[in-house]
Every structure is written in C-alpha cells, then in structure tokens.
PDB file of C-alpha atoms in Angstrom:
ATOM      1  CA  MET A 460       2.534  19.272 -68.299  1.00  0.00           C
ATOM      2  CA  ARG A 461       3.479  22.400 -66.364  1.00  0.00           C
ATOM      3  CA  ARG A 462       0.168  22.354 -64.513  1.00  0.00           C
ATOM      4  CA  ALA A 463       0.643  18.694 -63.643  1.00  0.00           C
ATOM      5  CA  GLY A 464       4.141  19.424 -62.349  1.00  0.00           C
ATOM      6  CA  ARG A 465       2.906  22.292 -60.174  1.00  0.00           C
ATOM      7  CA  ALA A 466       0.079  20.158 -58.809  1.00  0.00           C
ATOM      8  CA  THR A 467       2.527  17.401 -57.923  1.00  0.00           C
ATOM      9  CA  ALA A 468       4.794  19.902 -56.147  1.00  0.00           C
ATOM     10  CA  LEU A 469       1.901  21.283 -54.129  1.00  0.00           C
ATOM     11  CA  LEU A 470       0.817  17.778 -53.126  1.00  0.00           C
ATOM     12  CA  VAL A 471       4.351  17.032 -51.915  1.00  0.00           C
ATOM     13  CA  VAL A 472       4.355  20.234 -49.833  1.00  0.00           C
ATOM     14  CA  LEU A 473       0.926  19.443 -48.385  1.00  0.00           C
ATOM     15  CA  GLY A 474       2.019  15.912 -47.507  1.00  0.00           C
ATOM     16  CA  ALA A 475       5.101  17.218 -45.736  1.00  0.00           C
ATOM     17  CA  VAL A 476       3.003  19.676 -43.704  1.00  0.00           C
ATOM     18  CA  LEU A 477       0.579  16.945 -42.665  1.00  0.00           C
ATOM     19  CA  ALA A 478       3.471  14.671 -41.697  1.00  0.00           C
ATOM     20  CA  VAL A 479       4.972  17.339 -39.450  1.00  0.00           C
ATOM     21  CA  LEU A 480       1.639  18.116 -37.790  1.00  0.00           C
ATOM     22  CA  GLY A 481       0.857  14.440 -37.371  1.00  0.00           C
ATOM     23  CA  ALA A 482       4.026  13.913 -35.378  1.00  0.00           C
ATOM     24  CA  GLY A 483       2.461  15.811 -32.435  1.00  0.00           C
ATOM     25  CA  PRO A 484       4.174  16.671 -29.176  1.00  0.00           C
ATOM     26  CA  ALA A 485       6.313  14.124 -27.355  1.00  0.00           C
ATOM     27  CA  GLN A 486       4.620  12.321 -24.486  1.00  0.00           C
ATOM     28  CA  ALA A 487       5.539  13.776 -21.093  1.00  0.00           C
ATOM     29  CA  ALA A 488       8.054  11.792 -19.069  1.00  0.00           C
ATOM     30  CA  GLY A 489       7.189  10.140 -15.780  1.00  0.00           C
ATOM     31  CA  TYR A 490       9.403   9.782 -12.722  1.00  0.00           C
ATOM     32  CA  ARG A 491       9.493   7.135 -10.004  1.00  0.00           C
ATOM     33  CA  TYR A 492       9.868   8.666  -6.534  1.00  0.00           C
ATOM     34  CA  TRP A 493       8.592   9.056  -2.960  1.00  0.00           C
ATOM     35  CA  SER A 494       6.253  12.041  -2.689  1.00  0.00           C
ATOM     36  CA  PHE A 495       5.569  13.797   0.609  1.00  0.00           C
ATOM     37  CA  TRP A 496       2.085  14.759   1.832  1.00  0.00           C
ATOM     38  CA  GLU A 497       0.539  16.628   4.756  1.00  0.00           C
ATOM     39  CA  SER A 498      -2.889  16.274   6.277  1.00  0.00           C
ATOM     40  CA  SER A 499      -5.323  19.128   5.879  1.00  0.00           C
ATOM     41  CA  GLY A 500      -7.872  17.471   8.142  1.00  0.00           C
ATOM     42  CA  SER A 501      -9.609  14.705   6.243  1.00  0.00           C
ATOM     43  CA  GLU A 502      -7.596  14.974   3.006  1.00  0.00           C
ATOM     44  CA  TRP A 503      -4.023  14.883   1.766  1.00  0.00           C
ATOM     45  CA  THR A 504      -2.251  17.991   0.495  1.00  0.00           C
ATOM     46  CA  TYR A 505       0.965  17.845  -1.525  1.00  0.00           C
ATOM     47  CA  ALA A 506       3.670  19.332   0.698  1.00  0.00           C
ATOM     48  CA  THR A 507       5.240  22.636  -0.314  1.00  0.00           C
ATOM     49  CA  GLN A 508       8.539  21.799   1.410  1.00  0.00           C
ATOM     50  CA  GLY A 509      10.644  18.694   1.812  1.00  0.00           C
ATOM     51  CA  PRO A 510      10.336  16.556   4.978  1.00  0.00           C
ATOM     52  CA  SER A 511      13.671  17.772   6.327  1.00  0.00           C
ATOM     53  CA  LEU A 512      12.335  21.348   6.378  1.00  0.00           C
ATOM     54  CA  VAL A 513       8.871  20.661   7.785  1.00  0.00           C
ATOM     55  CA  ARG A 514       8.601  20.654  11.591  1.00  0.00           C
ATOM     56  CA  PRO A 515       5.081  19.379  12.264  1.00  0.00           C
ATOM     57  CA  ASP A 516       3.198  20.111  15.458  1.00  0.00           C
ATOM     58  CA  ASP A 517       2.079  17.476  17.914  1.00  0.00           C
ATOM     59  CA  GLY A 518      -0.908  15.667  16.426  1.00  0.00           C
ATOM     60  CA  ALA A 519       0.111  16.184  12.797  1.00  0.00           C
ATOM     61  CA  VAL A 520      -0.266  13.500  10.118  1.00  0.00           C
ATOM     62  CA  GLN A 521       2.351  13.112   7.387  1.00  0.00           C
ATOM     63  CA  GLY A 522       2.147  10.844   4.339  1.00  0.00           C
ATOM     64  CA  PHE A 523       4.668   9.283   1.966  1.00  0.00           C
ATOM     65  CA  ARG A 524       3.683   7.637  -1.332  1.00  0.00           C
ATOM     66  CA  PHE A 525       5.907   5.845  -3.859  1.00  0.00           C
ATOM     67  CA  SER A 526       4.612   6.089  -7.416  1.00  0.00           C
ATOM     68  CA  VAL A 527       5.332   6.992 -11.011  1.00  0.00           C
ATOM     69  CA  SER A 528       4.044  10.430 -11.947  1.00  0.00           C
ATOM     70  CA  GLU A 529       4.840  13.391 -14.171  1.00  0.00           C
ATOM     71  CA  ASP A 530       4.792  16.065 -11.479  1.00  0.00           C
ATOM     72  CA  SER A 531       2.938  17.242  -8.381  1.00  0.00           C
ATOM     73  CA  GLN A 532      -0.253  17.772 -10.397  1.00  0.00           C
ATOM     74  CA  ASP A 533      -0.758  14.055 -11.041  1.00  0.00           C
ATOM     75  CA  SER A 534       1.215  12.545  -8.168  1.00  0.00           C
ATOM     76  CA  ALA A 535      -0.601   9.690  -6.415  1.00  0.00           C
ATOM     77  CA  LYS A 536      -1.752  10.324  -2.842  1.00  0.00           C
ATOM     78  CA  PRO A 537      -1.376   7.826   0.000  1.00  0.00           C
ATOM     79  CA  ARG A 538      -4.254   5.387  -0.295  1.00  0.00           C
ATOM     80  CA  ARG A 539      -5.129   5.601   3.389  1.00  0.00           C
ATOM     81  CA  ALA A 540      -6.965   8.612   4.761  1.00  0.00           C
ATOM     82  CA  PRO A 541      -5.132  10.568   7.464  1.00  0.00           C
ATOM     83  CA  GLY A 542      -6.263   9.817  11.006  1.00  0.00           C
ATOM     84  CA  PHE A 543      -4.093  10.791  13.973  1.00  0.00           C
ATOM     85  CA  THR A 544      -6.337   9.362  16.704  1.00  0.00           C
ATOM     86  CA  GLU A 545      -6.415   5.893  15.167  1.00  0.00           C
ATOM     87  CA  ILE A 546      -2.714   5.762  14.245  1.00  0.00           C
ATOM     88  CA  CYS A 547      -1.396   7.030  17.586  1.00  0.00           C
ATOM     89  CA  ALA A 548      -3.984   5.378  19.834  1.00  0.00           C
ATOM     90  CA  GLY A 549      -1.383   3.019  21.272  1.00  0.00           C
ATOM     91  CA  THR A 550       1.229   5.718  21.922  1.00  0.00           C
ATOM     92  CA  PRO A 551       0.360   7.787  24.987  1.00  0.00           C
ATOM     93  CA  ALA A 552       1.396  11.428  25.146  1.00  0.00           C
ATOM     94  CA  LYS A 553       4.662  12.096  26.970  1.00  0.00           C
ATOM     95  CA  GLU A 554       5.934  15.381  28.337  1.00  0.00           C
ATOM     96  CA  GLY A 555       8.774  16.898  26.345  1.00  0.00           C
ATOM     97  CA  THR A 556       7.846  15.035  23.156  1.00  0.00           C
ATOM     98  CA  LYS A 557       5.376  15.252  20.304  1.00  0.00           C
ATOM     99  CA  ARG A 558       3.558  12.538  18.393  1.00  0.00           C
ATOM    100  CA  ILE A 559       3.486  12.487  14.582  1.00  0.00           C
ATOM    101  CA  ALA A 560       1.270  10.016  12.740  1.00  0.00           C
ATOM    102  CA  LEU A 561       2.851   8.644   9.562  1.00  0.00           C
ATOM    103  CA  VAL A 562       1.213   6.913   6.608  1.00  0.00           C
ATOM    104  CA  ILE A 563       3.736   5.060   4.434  1.00  0.00           C
ATOM    105  CA  ASP A 564       2.392   3.783   1.112  1.00  0.00           C
ATOM    106  CA  PRO A 565       4.965   1.998  -1.114  1.00  0.00           C
ATOM    107  CA  GLY A 566       2.565   2.039  -4.058  1.00  0.00           C
ATOM    108  CA  THR A 567       1.475  -0.694  -6.452  1.00  0.00           C
ATOM    109  CA  ALA A 568       3.278  -3.361  -8.444  1.00  0.00           C
ATOM    110  CA  ALA A 569       2.922  -1.130 -11.509  1.00  0.00           C
ATOM    111  CA  ASP A 570       4.956   1.561  -9.733  1.00  0.00           C
ATOM    112  CA  ALA A 571       7.707  -0.813  -8.599  1.00  0.00           C
ATOM    113  CA  PRO A 572      11.128  -0.943 -10.262  1.00  0.00           C
ATOM    114  CA  ALA A 573      11.854  -4.058 -12.314  1.00  0.00           C
ATOM    115  CA  GLY A 574      12.437  -7.095 -10.122  1.00  0.00           C
ATOM    116  CA  GLU A 575      11.056  -5.517  -6.934  1.00  0.00           C
ATOM    117  CA  LYS A 576       7.784  -5.993  -5.092  1.00  0.00           C
ATOM    118  CA  PRO A 577       6.357  -3.175  -2.967  1.00  0.00           C
ATOM    119  CA  PRO A 578       5.830  -3.953   0.721  1.00  0.00           C
ATOM    120  CA  ALA A 579       2.383  -3.505   2.235  1.00  0.00           C
ATOM    121  CA  PRO A 580       1.283   0.022   3.198  1.00  0.00           C
ATOM    122  CA  ARG A 581       1.587   0.744   6.896  1.00  0.00           C
ATOM    123  CA  THR A 582       1.149   3.412   9.523  1.00  0.00           C
ATOM    124  CA  ALA A 583       3.307   4.372  12.493  1.00  0.00           C
ATOM    125  CA  CYS A 584       3.262   6.840  15.345  1.00  0.00           C
ATOM    126  CA  ALA A 585       6.604   8.585  15.839  1.00  0.00           C
ATOM    127  CA  GLN A 586       7.248  10.036  19.299  1.00  0.00           C
ATOM    128  CA  VAL A 587      10.052  12.549  18.863  1.00  0.00           C
ATOM    129  CA  GLY A 588      11.466  15.732  20.325  1.00  0.00           C
ATOM    130  CA  PRO A 589       9.431  18.944  20.107  1.00  0.00           C
ATOM    131  CA  ASP A 590      11.692  20.419  17.401  1.00  0.00           C
ATOM    132  CA  ALA A 591      11.972  17.279  15.259  1.00  0.00           C
ATOM    133  CA  SER A 592      11.373  17.495  11.513  1.00  0.00           C
ATOM    134  CA  ALA A 593       9.133  15.197   9.482  1.00  0.00           C
ATOM    135  CA  ALA A 594      12.288  13.493   8.182  1.00  0.00           C
ATOM    136  CA  GLU A 595      13.434  12.795  11.758  1.00  0.00           C
ATOM    137  CA  ALA A 596       9.999  11.415  12.627  1.00  0.00           C
ATOM    138  CA  LEU A 597      10.187   9.122   9.609  1.00  0.00           C
ATOM    139  CA  ALA A 598      13.683   7.964  10.574  1.00  0.00           C
ATOM    140  CA  ALA A 599      12.401   7.068  14.053  1.00  0.00           C
ATOM    141  CA  VAL A 600       9.959   4.466  12.703  1.00  0.00           C
ATOM    142  CA  ALA A 601      10.959   3.504   9.153  1.00  0.00           C
ATOM    143  CA  GLU A 602      14.694   2.894   8.912  1.00  0.00           C
ATOM    144  CA  PRO A 603      16.697   2.263   6.872  1.00  0.00           C
ATOM    145  CA  LEU A 604      16.199   5.415   4.824  1.00  0.00           C
ATOM    146  CA  ARG A 605      18.274   6.183   1.749  1.00  0.00           C
ATOM    147  CA  TYR A 606      19.000   9.651   0.385  1.00  0.00           C
ATOM    148  CA  SER A 607      20.752  10.898  -2.741  1.00  0.00           C
ATOM    149  CA  SER A 608      23.726  13.260  -2.686  1.00  0.00           C
ATOM    150  CA  ASP A 609      21.330  16.198  -3.136  1.00  0.00           C
ATOM    151  CA  ALA A 610      19.176  15.126  -0.171  1.00  0.00           C
ATOM    152  CA  MET A 611      16.397  13.542  -2.225  1.00  0.00           C
ATOM    153  CA  LEU A 612      14.556  10.782  -0.336  1.00  0.00           C
ATOM    154  CA  CYS A 613      15.214   7.596  -2.314  1.00  0.00           C
ATOM    155  CA  ALA A 614      14.048   4.719  -0.095  1.00  0.00           C
ATOM    156  CA  ILE A 615      11.948   4.107   3.017  1.00  0.00           C
ATOM    157  CA  THR A 616      12.586   0.930   5.029  1.00  0.00           C
ATOM    158  CA  GLY A 617      14.957  -0.089   2.258  1.00  0.00           C
ATOM    159  CA  TYR A 618      12.380   0.191  -0.555  1.00  0.00           C
ATOM    160  CA  PRO A 619      13.231   0.439  -3.349  1.00  0.00           C
ATOM    161  CA  ALA A 620      16.641  -1.218  -3.139  1.00  0.00           C
ATOM    162  CA  SER A 621      18.091   1.004  -5.874  1.00  0.00           C
ATOM    163  CA  GLY A 622      17.247   3.994  -8.011  1.00  0.00           C
ATOM    164  CA  CYS A 623      16.222   7.494  -7.065  1.00  0.00           C
ATOM    165  CA  GLY A 624      13.810   9.671  -9.023  1.00  0.00           C
ATOM    166  CA  GLU A 625      14.636   7.930 -12.279  1.00  0.00           C
ATOM    167  CA  GLN A 626      12.788   8.746 -15.474  1.00  0.00           C
ATOM    168  CA  VAL A 627      10.442   5.998 -16.611  1.00  0.00           C
ATOM    169  CA  SER A 628      10.207   5.141 -20.297  1.00  0.00           C
ATOM    170  CA  GLY A 629       7.118   4.009 -22.162  1.00  0.00           C
ATOM    171  CA  ASP A 630       7.777   0.341 -21.407  1.00  0.00           C
ATOM    172  CA  GLY A 631       7.839   0.990 -17.675  1.00  0.00           C
ATOM    173  CA  GLN A 632      11.614   0.684 -17.362  1.00  0.00           C
ATOM    174  CA  GLY A 633      13.642   3.382 -15.681  1.00  0.00           C
ATOM    175  CA  THR A 634      16.335   5.444 -17.346  1.00  0.00           C
ATOM    176  CA  PRO A 635      18.590   8.009 -15.695  1.00  0.00           C
ATOM    177  CA  ALA A 636      16.656  11.203 -15.060  1.00  0.00           C
ATOM    178  CA  GLU A 637      19.353  13.588 -16.251  1.00  0.00           C
ATOM    179  CA  SER A 638      16.944  16.508 -16.364  1.00  0.00           C
ATOM    180  CA  ALA A 639      15.149  15.724 -13.096  1.00  0.00           C
ATOM    181  CA  SER A 640      15.542  18.418 -10.456  1.00  0.00           C
ATOM    182  CA  ALA A 641      14.575  18.345  -6.803  1.00  0.00           C
ATOM    183  CA  SER A 642      11.349  20.189  -6.221  1.00  0.00           C
ATOM    184  CA  ALA A 643      10.937  22.195  -3.047  1.00  0.00           C
ATOM    185  CA  SER A 644       7.864  20.210  -2.134  1.00  0.00           C
ATOM    186  CA  ALA A 645       7.773  16.504  -1.639  1.00  0.00           C
ATOM    187  CA  SER A 646      10.783  14.348  -1.005  1.00  0.00           C
ATOM    188  CA  ALA A 647      12.538  16.454  -3.648  1.00  0.00           C
ATOM    189  CA  ALA A 648      10.148  15.059  -6.272  1.00  0.00           C
ATOM    190  CA  PRO A 649      11.417  15.727  -9.828  1.00  0.00           C
ATOM    191  CA  SER A 650       9.435  18.120 -11.992  1.00  0.00           C
ATOM    192  CA  ALA A 651       8.742  17.227 -15.594  1.00  0.00           C
ATOM    193  CA  SER A 652       7.675  19.494 -18.449  1.00  0.00           C
ATOM    194  CA  ALA A 653       7.835  22.623 -16.328  1.00  0.00           C
ATOM    195  CA  GLY A 654       5.906  25.498 -17.808  1.00  0.00           C
ATOM    196  CA  SER A 655       4.084  23.342 -20.328  1.00  0.00           C
ATOM    197  CA  GLY A 656       0.722  24.071 -18.740  1.00  0.00           C
ATOM    198  CA  GLY A 657      -0.494  20.668 -19.895  1.00  0.00           C
ATOM    199  CA  SER A 658      -1.121  21.904 -23.444  1.00  0.00           C
ATOM    200  CA  SER A 659      -1.605  19.229 -26.085  1.00  0.00           C
ATOM    201  CA  GLY A 660      -1.183  21.612 -29.038  1.00  0.00           C
ATOM    202  CA  PRO A 661       1.801  21.695 -31.416  1.00  0.00           C
ATOM    203  CA  SER A 662       5.106  22.525 -29.789  1.00  0.00           C
ATOM    204  CA  ALA A 663       7.347  25.405 -30.858  1.00  0.00           C
ATOM    205  CA  GLY A 664       9.568  22.940 -32.741  1.00  0.00           C
ATOM    206  CA  VAL A 665       6.598  21.639 -34.712  1.00  0.00           C
ATOM    207  CA  LEU A 666       5.491  25.139 -35.658  1.00  0.00           C
ATOM    208  CA  VAL A 667       8.998  26.060 -36.792  1.00  0.00           C
ATOM    209  CA  GLY A 668       9.086  22.918 -38.915  1.00  0.00           C
ATOM    210  CA  VAL A 669       5.732  23.777 -40.495  1.00  0.00           C
ATOM    211  CA  GLY A 670       6.950  27.292 -41.253  1.00  0.00           C
ATOM    212  CA  ALA A 671      10.068  25.956 -42.936  1.00  0.00           C
ATOM    213  CA  VAL A 672       8.043  23.572 -45.106  1.00  0.00           C
ATOM    214  CA  LEU A 673       5.656  26.358 -46.130  1.00  0.00           C
ATOM    215  CA  LEU A 674       8.542  28.632 -47.062  1.00  0.00           C
ATOM    216  CA  LEU A 675       9.971  25.898 -49.271  1.00  0.00           C
ATOM    217  CA  GLY A 676       6.588  25.521 -50.923  1.00  0.00           C
ATOM    218  CA  VAL A 677       6.303  29.264 -51.616  1.00  0.00           C
ATOM    219  CA  ALA A 678       9.811  29.309 -53.035  1.00  0.00           C
ATOM    220  CA  ALA A 679       8.940  26.443 -55.380  1.00  0.00           C
ATOM    221  CA  VAL A 680       5.843  28.264 -56.681  1.00  0.00           C
ATOM    222  CA  VAL A 681       7.788  31.510 -57.226  1.00  0.00           C
ATOM    223  CA  GLN A 682      10.503  29.628 -59.108  1.00  0.00           C
ATOM    224  CA  ALA A 683       7.905  27.971 -61.326  1.00  0.00           C
ATOM    225  CA  ARG A 684       6.357  31.333 -62.197  1.00  0.00           C
ATOM    226  CA  ARG A 685       9.748  32.805 -63.067  1.00  0.00           C
ATOM    227  CA  ARG A 686      10.381  29.941 -65.469  1.00  0.00           C
ATOM    228  CA  ARG A 687       7.020  30.573 -67.146  1.00  0.00           C
ATOM    229  CA  GLY A 688       7.944  34.258 -67.555  1.00  0.00           C
TER     230      GLY A 688
END
C-alpha cells in the first residue's frame, strides 16, 4: 500500500511538471503601425531614426509601410522597389530645392483595422527646401497626416482613420498597446519582446514554476520516508 501511495504521488508530481512545461512561452504580440524605410540603392533598409529627424539629400528615396509586425526584425517592407529616376521623372530639378522620392504602401487587407480598407500603394516626388526632413517631404505630398501626442506617425493621407501603434490580439483585433514604446527608428514603431532574442525555450516564469513543483515532490518523498522511520 505504501509503495502504491508513493507511486501515485510521483505520478502526480510528474504530471504537474509536464503540464507546466507544456504551457510554453506566450506568443509574441504584434503591433499595427507605419514603419519608415530608406533606400540603400536597390533595396529597403529599416530606418534608424524617425522621419522627423532624417534630412535626406536630393535624390533620396524614402518608404512608408503600414503593417502588423512584432518589431523591426519582421516588419514588412514597402512592396515597391525604390527608384528615384522613375518616381521623380515628371518633377524637374529646381534651384534652391531638393527632390525626395516617396513610396507609400498602406499594406494589405489583413493589416487593416476592423472596418477599414487600405488605399492603393502610391509614389510621389516631394520638392522641398534643402533642409527639409523626411516628415516634411511626406507632409508636402500625403496630407492629412496624423500624429500621436508622443510624435508617433499614426496616419498617412488619413489612413487609418483611428488607432496608433495598437497591439493586435490573436483574432486580428487591436487592443491598447499599453507597453508599446516609440522606437528611435521608423515612425516611432513600437518594440515588442525586447531582449527576448527570439528564443522559443521555456521562459524564466516557467522554469521557476518547474522548480517549485520539483521542490514539492522532494518534500513529499522526504515526508514519506520519515513516516516509514
């Protein structure tokens, strides 16, 4: 009887351990926002500063993409390749100004907030002053723009009509991104799971839980031996 009781206790402990491990880490959150990109020739590079801080040279190409992503590592690029000559072909150079080619990609229907439909992607050539920022170039061709109180770019040409960097739940619906912070790179894109390194192993909380269960199991075995003595 005692052996059967000990075996049952050990099975309960083992089951609890497996249940804790099976829970696994929580799925990383996604955020819906406009990301900001710069041309590195023939490809897009995620910007290291926000558009209000970047002052592109004449002939530069800047991109904006609306999408749902976890962070800069998986953020969607504009779907059109950068090409200054093609975009600004109809805007002749003018002394005292610079030309900035802009690619504006509102994303797909899957990225859109509930009840909204993304407009078609487009390009524009902004002719602005020599000291103008990327944000000023965007404002010259894509108003109305909407910004949050912390200067995060929320909407281009009025899209989307509401929301700004909101966290997206598993069913695709947005919830307030209370933990979202403006990143120094694109359009103040929120950063999720900072420092996680993309690991899919057990989290610290899971390991602590496993340790607690194991300690309970050891205590049960010690108690059983004391009773036998």
